[in-house]
Short mmCIF file of C-alpha atoms in Angstrom, two decimals:
data_model
loop_
_atom_site.label_atom_id
_atom_site.label_comp_id
_atom_site.label_asym_id
_atom_site.label_seq_id
_atom_site.Cartn_x
_atom_site.Cartn_y
_atom_site.Cartn_z
CA MET M 151 -5.35 -66.00 -30.84
CA GLU M 152 -5.92 -62.30 -31.26
CA SER M 153 -5.02 -60.13 -27.91
CA GLU M 154 -7.45 -58.19 -26.79
CA PRO M 155 -6.77 -54.50 -27.56
CA ARG M 156 -5.33 -52.50 -24.27
CA GLU M 157 -7.57 -50.31 -22.54
CA ASP M 158 -5.61 -46.81 -21.91
CA PRO M 159 -5.19 -46.12 -18.47
CA PRO M 160 -7.70 -43.54 -16.56
CA LYS M 161 -6.57 -39.47 -16.71
CA ILE M 162 -5.62 -38.28 -13.41
CA GLN M 163 -7.17 -35.37 -12.43
CA ARG M 164 -4.01 -32.28 -12.01
CA HIS M 165 -5.64 -29.52 -9.35
CA LYS M 166 -3.84 -26.87 -10.70
CA CYS M 167 -2.66 -23.59 -8.27
CA SER M 168 -3.85 -20.51 -10.31
CA ALA M 169 -1.46 -18.35 -8.46
CA CYS M 170 2.04 -20.54 -9.50
CA TYR M 171 0.91 -22.76 -12.59
CA LYS M 172 1.79 -26.15 -9.69
CA GLN M 173 -0.42 -28.97 -10.31
CA TYR M 174 -1.29 -31.59 -7.21
CA LYS M 175 -3.14 -34.52 -8.14
CA LYS M 176 -5.43 -34.27 -4.86
CA TRP M 177 -7.13 -31.25 -4.26
CA GLU M 178 -5.90 -31.60 -0.20
CA HIS M 179 -2.51 -30.71 -1.63
CA LEU M 180 -3.65 -27.33 -3.38
CA ILE M 181 -5.49 -26.07 0.12
CA GLU M 182 -2.62 -26.88 2.04
CA HIS M 183 -0.40 -25.02 -0.95
CA MET M 184 -2.41 -22.16 -1.03
CA ARG M 185 -2.65 -21.86 3.11
CA VAL M 186 1.33 -21.80 3.52
CA SER M 187 2.26 -19.92 -0.29
CA TYR M 188 -0.16 -16.80 0.98
CA HIS M 189 -0.80 -16.71 -2.83
CA SER M 190 -2.28 -13.10 -3.69
CA PHE M 191 -2.93 -10.43 -6.68
CA HIS M 192 -0.85 -8.59 -4.64
CA GLU M 193 1.67 -10.94 -5.68
CA PRO M 194 4.46 -9.82 -8.88
CA LYS M 195 4.01 -11.50 -12.19
CA CYS M 196 4.13 -12.00 -15.62
CA GLY M 197 2.78 -9.88 -17.73
CA VAL M 198 2.63 -13.04 -20.62
CA CYS M 199 1.42 -15.60 -19.15
CA LYS M 200 -0.37 -14.10 -15.72
CA LYS M 201 1.85 -16.41 -13.06
CA HIS M 202 2.35 -15.26 -10.01
CA CYS M 203 6.26 -14.69 -8.43
CA LYS M 204 7.30 -14.15 -5.23
CA SER M 205 9.42 -11.23 -5.77
CA TRP M 206 10.12 -9.47 -9.21
CA GLU M 207 13.45 -11.06 -9.32
CA SER M 208 11.44 -14.31 -9.64
CA VAL M 209 9.71 -12.39 -12.93
CA ARG M 210 13.23 -11.15 -13.79
CA GLU M 211 14.41 -15.01 -14.07
CA HIS M 212 11.27 -15.96 -15.74
CA LEU M 213 11.60 -13.66 -18.63
CA THR M 214 15.52 -13.65 -19.40
CA GLY M 215 17.20 -15.34 -16.77
CA PRO M 216 18.96 -18.60 -17.58
CA LEU M 217 16.28 -20.98 -17.76
CA PRO M 218 13.26 -18.12 -19.68
CA LYS M 219 9.99 -19.46 -20.19
CA GLY M 220 10.11 -19.70 -23.90
CA GLN M 221 6.66 -17.62 -25.63
CA CYS M 222 6.92 -15.48 -22.06
CA ALA M 223 10.59 -14.50 -23.17
CA ASN M 224 10.29 -13.95 -27.14
CA ILE M 225 7.54 -11.67 -26.48
CA PHE M 226 8.81 -9.85 -23.64
CA SER M 227 11.97 -9.47 -26.12
CA THR M 228 10.16 -7.30 -28.17
CA ASN M 229 7.69 -5.80 -26.24
CA GLY M 230 8.62 -5.63 -22.68
CA CYS M 231 10.32 -3.11 -20.59
CA GLU M 232 13.60 -3.92 -19.01
CA LEU M 233 12.69 -1.73 -15.94
CA CYS M 234 8.58 -2.24 -15.16
CA LEU M 235 8.09 -5.46 -16.56
CA ASN M 236 5.42 -4.43 -17.68
CA ILE M 237 4.09 -5.65 -21.19
CA PHE M 238 2.78 -3.04 -24.11
CA ASP M 239 1.00 -3.74 -27.58
CA SER M 240 3.63 -2.29 -30.07
CA SER M 241 6.73 -1.86 -30.35
CA ASN M 242 5.98 1.57 -30.79
CA ALA M 243 4.08 2.38 -27.40
CA LEU M 244 7.14 0.51 -25.84
CA GLU M 245 9.04 3.56 -26.78
CA MET M 246 7.22 6.02 -25.17
CA HIS M 247 7.03 4.02 -21.97
CA LYS M 248 10.08 4.16 -21.33
CA ASP M 249 10.77 8.06 -21.89
CA SER M 250 8.70 8.13 -18.84
CA CYS M 251 9.59 4.70 -16.61
CA ARG M 252 13.75 5.17 -17.16
CA MET M 253 14.44 8.26 -14.87
CA THR M 254 16.92 10.58 -14.59
CA PRO M 255 19.74 11.02 -11.41
CA ALA M 256 18.50 12.83 -8.45
CA LEU M 257 20.65 16.80 -8.36
CA SER M 258 21.55 17.27 -4.82
CA PRO M 259 20.82 20.47 -4.02
CA LYS M 260 23.33 22.87 -2.77
CA CYS M 261 22.87 22.33 0.79
CA VAL M 262 23.70 18.92 1.51
CA GLN M 263 26.72 19.00 -0.84
CA PRO M 264 29.50 18.26 1.81
CA GLY M 265 32.34 19.04 -0.99
CA MET M 266 32.53 22.69 0.03
CA GLU M 267 35.19 21.64 2.41
CA ASP M 268 37.45 24.67 1.10
CA SER M 269 34.89 27.37 1.14
CA ASP M 270 34.43 29.63 4.70
CA ASP M 271 30.57 29.46 4.14
CA ARG M 272 29.68 25.96 4.69
CA VAL M 273 27.30 25.30 7.64
CA PRO M 274 28.17 21.84 9.29
CA GLY M 275 24.55 22.70 11.62
CA VAL M 276 21.46 22.47 10.54
CA VAL M 277 18.95 23.52 7.21
CA ALA M 278 14.97 22.56 8.13
CA THR M 279 13.29 24.13 4.84
CA ASP M 280 9.42 24.51 4.19
CA SER M 281 8.84 22.62 1.51
CA SER M 282 6.03 24.96 0.51
CA MET M 283 7.70 28.38 -0.11
CA GLU M 284 7.91 30.14 -2.88
CA ASN M 285 10.52 29.73 -5.34
CA ASP M 286 13.05 32.33 -5.98
CA GLU M 287 16.45 32.23 -7.49
CA ASP M 288 17.95 32.13 -4.33
CA GLN M 289 16.21 28.86 -3.76
CA VAL M 290 16.73 24.67 -5.36
CA ALA M 291 13.92 22.87 -5.21
CA GLY M 292 12.40 24.21 -1.96
CA VAL M 293 15.38 24.41 -0.45
CA VAL M 294 16.77 27.71 1.49
CA ASP M 295 20.27 28.67 -0.42
CA MET M 296 22.46 28.36 2.20
CA ASP M 297 25.20 31.20 0.58
CA SER M 298 22.46 33.26 0.91
CA SER M 299 21.38 33.10 4.31
CA MET M 300 24.33 33.09 6.15
CA GLU M 301 26.75 36.27 6.46
CA ASN M 302 30.22 34.87 5.03
CA ASP M 303 32.65 34.81 7.91
CA ASP M 304 35.54 32.23 9.39
CA ASP M 305 33.71 30.87 12.23
CA HIS M 306 31.02 28.12 11.23
CA VAL M 307 27.94 28.01 11.89
CA ASP M 308 26.38 25.83 14.21
CA GLU M 309 22.88 27.18 15.19
CA MET M 310 20.07 25.30 14.44
CA VAL M 311 17.63 27.10 11.24
CA VAL M 312 14.15 25.35 11.85
CA MET M 313 10.71 26.57 9.82
CA ASP M 314 8.09 24.32 9.00
CA SER M 315 8.57 21.30 7.74
CA SER M 316 4.69 20.32 6.28
CA THR M 317 4.09 18.91 2.86
CA GLY M 318 0.88 20.76 3.27
CA ASN M 319 -1.28 17.21 2.11
CA ASP M 320 -4.82 17.41 2.25
CA ASP M 321 -6.21 15.03 4.90
CA ASP M 322 -8.59 13.05 1.79
CA ARG M 323 -4.68 12.96 0.55
CA GLY M 324 -4.24 9.62 3.11
CA PRO M 325 -1.04 9.74 5.03
CA GLU M 326 2.28 12.27 4.75
CA VAL M 327 5.15 10.54 3.08
CA VAL M 328 8.83 11.18 3.73
CA ALA M 329 11.80 9.61 3.20
CA MET M 330 15.08 9.69 5.57
CA ASP M 331 19.15 8.16 4.89
CA CYS M 332 21.65 8.45 7.44
CA GLU M 333 25.47 8.57 6.43
CA MET M 334 27.23 6.79 9.31
CA VAL M 335 31.26 7.14 10.79
CA GLY M 336 32.99 4.57 12.43
CA GLY M 337 33.43 4.42 16.03
CA GLY M 338 35.89 1.90 18.32
CA SER M 339 39.14 1.07 18.23
CA ASP M 340 39.10 -0.24 15.16
CA GLY M 341 36.33 1.81 13.60
CA SER M 342 33.58 -0.17 12.71
CA LEU M 343 31.19 0.72 14.64
CA ASP M 344 28.71 2.72 13.00
CA LEU M 345 28.25 6.17 14.43
CA CYS M 346 25.29 8.57 12.40
CA ALA M 347 27.57 11.56 11.14
CA ARG M 348 24.68 12.91 8.92
CA VAL M 349 20.78 13.09 8.40
CA CYS M 350 18.45 13.75 5.25
CA ILE M 351 14.89 13.86 5.23
CA ILE M 352 13.05 14.83 1.91
CA ASP M 353 9.18 15.01 1.37
CA GLU M 354 6.88 13.44 -1.50
CA ASP M 355 7.82 15.23 -4.04
CA GLU M 356 11.40 15.21 -3.27
CA ASN M 357 12.32 18.59 -1.62
CA VAL M 358 14.98 18.49 1.15
CA ILE M 359 12.78 19.47 4.85
CA PHE M 360 15.38 18.46 6.96
CA HIS M 361 19.57 17.83 6.44
CA SER M 362 22.05 18.09 9.66
CA TYR M 363 25.49 16.82 10.15
CA VAL M 364 25.91 14.15 13.74
CA LYS M 365 28.42 15.04 15.92
CA PRO M 366 27.87 11.99 17.53
CA VAL M 367 28.88 10.72 21.31
CA ILE M 368 32.10 8.62 21.21
CA PRO M 369 35.15 9.56 19.25
CA VAL M 370 35.22 9.02 15.80
CA THR M 371 38.30 7.07 14.52
CA ASN M 372 37.51 6.60 10.70
CA PHE M 373 35.16 8.77 8.98
CA ARG M 374 35.10 6.71 5.79
CA TYR M 375 35.70 9.59 3.70
CA GLU M 376 35.46 7.41 -0.06
CA LEU M 377 32.07 6.56 1.01
CA THR M 378 31.11 9.16 3.28
CA GLY M 379 32.88 12.14 2.14
CA LEU M 380 33.12 13.69 5.55
CA LYS M 381 35.66 14.59 7.23
CA GLU M 382 36.83 15.56 10.52
CA ASP M 383 35.77 19.87 10.13
CA TYR M 384 32.91 19.26 9.57
CA LEU M 385 31.89 17.48 12.84
CA GLU M 386 33.47 19.91 14.42
CA ASN M 387 30.33 22.39 15.20
CA ALA M 388 27.53 19.80 14.19
CA VAL M 389 24.23 19.14 16.19
CA PRO M 390 24.68 16.57 19.36
CA LEU M 391 22.44 13.23 18.80
CA MET M 392 20.10 14.02 21.09
CA GLU M 393 19.26 17.11 19.71
CA ILE M 394 19.42 15.59 16.05
CA LYS M 395 16.75 12.52 17.40
CA GLU M 396 14.56 15.27 18.95
CA LYS M 397 14.27 16.93 15.19
CA VAL M 398 14.10 13.87 13.56
CA GLU M 399 11.14 12.25 16.41
CA GLU M 400 8.80 15.67 15.38
CA ILE M 401 8.97 15.37 12.21
CA LEU M 402 8.40 12.48 12.33
CA TYR M 403 5.37 12.43 14.28
CA ASN M 404 3.77 15.33 13.24
CA GLY M 405 2.41 16.40 16.55
CA GLU M 406 0.40 13.45 16.84
CA SER M 407 0.14 12.16 20.11
CA LEU M 408 3.07 9.00 21.11
CA TRP M 409 0.02 6.15 21.29
CA LYS M 410 -2.01 7.76 18.26
CA ALA M 411 0.54 7.41 15.98
CA ARG M 412 1.47 3.71 17.81
CA LEU M 413 -2.23 2.08 17.52
CA LYS M 414 -3.59 3.95 14.07
CA GLY M 415 -0.68 6.85 12.60
CA GLY M 416 -2.68 9.51 12.66
CA LYS M 417 -1.19 12.22 11.68
CA ALA M 418 2.44 10.75 11.79
CA ARG M 419 3.97 10.26 8.77
CA LEU M 420 5.27 6.78 7.04
CA LEU M 421 8.94 6.44 6.94
CA VAL M 422 10.61 4.85 3.49
CA GLY M 423 13.87 3.93 3.38
CA HIS M 424 16.31 1.58 2.64
CA ASP M 425 17.24 -0.77 5.85
CA LEU M 426 15.52 1.94 8.04
CA ASP M 427 16.07 -0.77 11.28
CA HIS M 428 19.68 -0.11 10.95
CA ASP M 429 19.13 4.33 10.28
CA LEU M 430 16.43 4.49 13.68
CA TYR M 431 19.38 2.11 15.96
CA CYS M 432 22.03 4.72 14.85
CA LEU M 433 19.16 7.45 15.59
CA LYS M 434 18.59 5.80 19.44
CA MET M 435 15.35 5.85 18.47
CA THR M 436 12.15 3.69 17.14
CA TYR M 437 9.20 4.19 14.93
CA PRO M 438 5.83 2.59 14.76
CA GLU M 439 6.57 -1.07 12.89
CA HIS M 440 3.34 -0.40 10.70
CA LEU M 441 4.36 3.37 9.47
CA ILE M 442 7.74 2.32 7.98
CA ARG M 443 8.05 1.44 4.45
CA ASP M 444 11.22 0.06 4.12
CA THR M 445 12.72 -0.94 0.62
CA ALA M 446 15.27 -3.56 2.06
CA LYS M 447 12.73 -5.45 3.87
CA TYR M 448 9.56 -5.36 1.09
CA ARG M 449 9.01 -8.71 0.36
CA PRO M 450 8.64 -8.07 -4.17
CA LEU M 451 11.78 -6.21 -3.74
CA MET M 452 13.69 -9.04 -2.67
CA ARG M 453 16.44 -11.38 -3.59
CA THR M 454 13.95 -15.16 -3.59
CA ASN M 455 16.36 -16.62 -0.55
CA LEU M 456 14.30 -12.92 0.96
CA ILE M 457 17.55 -11.23 1.19
CA SER M 458 17.24 -8.11 0.57
CA HIS M 459 19.38 -5.84 -2.55
CA SER M 460 21.06 -2.84 -2.10
CA LEU M 461 19.59 -0.06 -3.14
CA LYS M 462 22.12 0.34 -5.74
CA TYR M 463 21.43 -2.63 -7.00
CA LEU M 464 17.17 -1.87 -6.90
CA THR M 465 17.57 1.50 -8.67
CA ARG M 466 19.38 0.22 -11.28
CA MET M 467 16.73 -2.05 -12.25
CA HIS M 468 13.89 -0.39 -11.05
CA LEU M 469 14.43 3.18 -12.13
CA GLY M 470 17.28 2.48 -14.61
CA TYR M 471 20.09 4.76 -13.37
CA ASP M 472 23.33 4.93 -11.00
CA ILE M 473 23.78 5.84 -7.55
CA GLN M 474 27.02 5.45 -5.04
CA SER M 475 28.61 6.01 -7.66
CA GLY M 476 31.46 8.28 -5.69
CA ALA M 477 30.76 9.06 -2.02
CA HIS M 478 27.33 8.17 -0.80
CA ASP M 479 25.18 11.15 -1.04
CA PRO M 480 21.84 10.76 1.65
CA TYR M 481 20.09 13.40 -0.80
CA GLU M 482 20.34 11.35 -3.66
CA ASP M 483 19.42 7.69 -1.25
CA CYS M 484 16.20 9.15 -0.41
CA VAL M 485 15.06 10.25 -3.74
CA ALA M 486 15.96 6.29 -5.00
CA ALA M 487 14.10 4.67 -1.51
CA LEU M 488 11.70 7.21 -2.00
CA ARG M 489 10.98 6.46 -6.23
CA LEU M 490 11.13 2.81 -5.47
CA TYR M 491 8.15 2.86 -3.07
CA LYS M 492 6.18 5.31 -4.85
CA ARG M 493 6.51 3.01 -8.07
CA MET M 494 4.83 -0.02 -5.80
CA ARG M 495 2.44 2.19 -4.22
CA SER M 496 1.49 2.76 -7.60
CA GLN M 497 1.15 -0.96 -8.89
CA PRO M 498 -2.44 -1.31 -10.50
CA HIS M 499 -3.69 -4.69 -8.13
CA LEU M 500 -7.01 -6.33 -8.47
CA ASN M 501 -8.39 -5.97 -5.02
CA GLY M 502 -7.27 -2.52 -2.74
CA GLY M 503 -7.61 -5.02 0.52
CA PHE M 504 -7.41 -7.62 2.39
CA PRO M 505 -10.45 -9.66 3.63
CA GLY M 506 -12.24 -7.87 6.78
CA SER M 507 -10.06 -4.70 6.53
CA SER M 508 -10.35 -1.33 5.43
CA SER M 509 -10.14 0.03 2.46
CA SER M 510 -6.45 1.45 3.50
CA GLY M 511 -5.51 -2.22 4.22
CA GLY M 512 -4.58 -3.90 7.47
CA ASP M 513 -1.02 -4.77 8.67
CA VAL M 514 0.90 -8.56 8.30
CA GLU M 515 0.02 -8.92 12.27
CA THR M 516 -4.10 -8.89 11.39
CA THR M 517 -4.11 -10.47 8.23
CA SER M 518 -1.78 -13.64 8.20
CA LYS M 519 -4.30 -14.31 11.31
CA ARG M 520 -6.97 -14.76 9.08
CA ASN M 521 -5.89 -17.44 6.35
CA PRO M 522 -8.55 -18.21 4.98
CA PHE M 523 -7.17 -21.40 3.96
CA ASP M 524 -7.86 -23.34 8.27
CA PRO M 525 -7.82 -26.88 7.91
CA SER M 526 -11.70 -26.80 9.69
CA GLY M 527 -12.91 -24.86 7.05
CA TRP M 528 -11.87 -27.65 3.92
CA ARG M 529 -14.85 -29.10 3.48
CA ASP M 530 -16.62 -25.45 2.21
CA LEU M 531 -13.62 -24.90 0.28
CA GLU M 532 -13.96 -28.57 -1.03
CA LYS M 533 -17.52 -26.63 -3.59
CA MET M 534 -14.57 -24.12 -4.36
CA SER M 535 -12.60 -23.84 -8.19
CA PRO M 536 -8.84 -22.84 -8.30
CA ASP M 537 -9.73 -19.85 -9.45
CA ASP M 538 -12.06 -18.94 -5.79
CA LEU M 539 -9.55 -20.20 -3.74
CA LEU M 540 -7.32 -17.23 -5.43
CA ASN M 541 -9.89 -14.72 -5.22
CA MET M 542 -10.14 -15.50 -1.41
CA SER M 543 -6.46 -15.95 -0.65
CA VAL M 544 -4.31 -13.15 1.09
CA PRO M 545 -1.00 -12.14 1.77
CA ASP M 546 1.36 -12.36 4.46
CA TYR M 547 2.64 -8.72 4.04
CA LYS M 548 1.38 -5.24 3.52
CA CYS M 549 1.32 -4.26 -0.18
CA TRP M 550 2.22 -0.68 -0.82
CA CYS M 551 -0.19 0.06 -3.09
CA LEU M 552 -2.91 0.16 0.03
CA ASP M 553 -0.73 3.36 0.74
CA SER M 554 -2.30 5.26 -2.33
CA ARG M 555 -4.48 8.03 -2.17
CA THR M 556 -7.24 6.67 -4.61
CA VAL M 557 -7.18 2.49 -3.96
CA ASN M 558 -7.43 0.20 -6.75
CA SER M 559 -11.08 -1.18 -7.59
#
């Protein structure tokens, strides 16, 4: 007796996410995935298979990690840039790109170098310079040469020298950008309390527009010399913290009223840095959240578990050079954070803003309330393809590409 031929089991239709390529048996599960994942064209992605990832670290693991994606890893090993993770058509194009992608360490101007303890002409006060001043032999990268601008005498000069800190941006170039870094010494009985002892602010062209040593409000019990390079005499005639706070606020708000800066920004400057919450706390000040660009909290620069990387790690992995090899230099840290910001801002994303927002983009609180995958609208979503779902999806963070002066389309 002949057995009847077996029928092949019906194929189960899979619904594939166009961003991360996860597959689901039910369409409703894919929509729920899109609702909670916040996929968008602003996410980092593999240059080979175009898979979206939550962070650049995830992309790096996808290409070079312990269990890399085979085809992607092979192509990346020959035509991929280890810093920006872009893929190029040929090895020649890759070599030409590497010259511009790998940056060189920033040379600290003389006025922010602490290693002058044996010199009588060191100034522990404030230096504020005009970044648009003409270059001459006594100026380095827009910074006034301290040796040539003061009398050589044994007494420390503690007066505040203030000049125009305008970066000279035109109105159509978008908000002005400055980067800030603070160095901390220790206070309290065990020296564990962070006290701001040094502040540096630079403009977008890496020119110093403000630098000062700071006199803490309580006694310093640990100068942390190995990390800060500071000694007791550096802070003897330093400017009091409250005066530094007022000057920093003057630079950041740029003449804008407080209420307008907190609502719309206006002329207030974008503030770039690493772990800025800590720096601002030690300066006893606050700044509007929508004007802060923190490399420690920017989602694509964080670990896969949303823990911050150190600035030293980010600089090595994304810019290609080392910082903080000895005593920390606030100018060096400012430049590193600024370069990271500019590299992230220049990402060529397909869409320039969020649905319902202006070309300059909205903040996280505004955009996260516009989740287009609300269950009440699922009936309309059933008619859409996975690509259509990705096109209408929005991120849950403000992408820095939206700060670009020329909005990508």
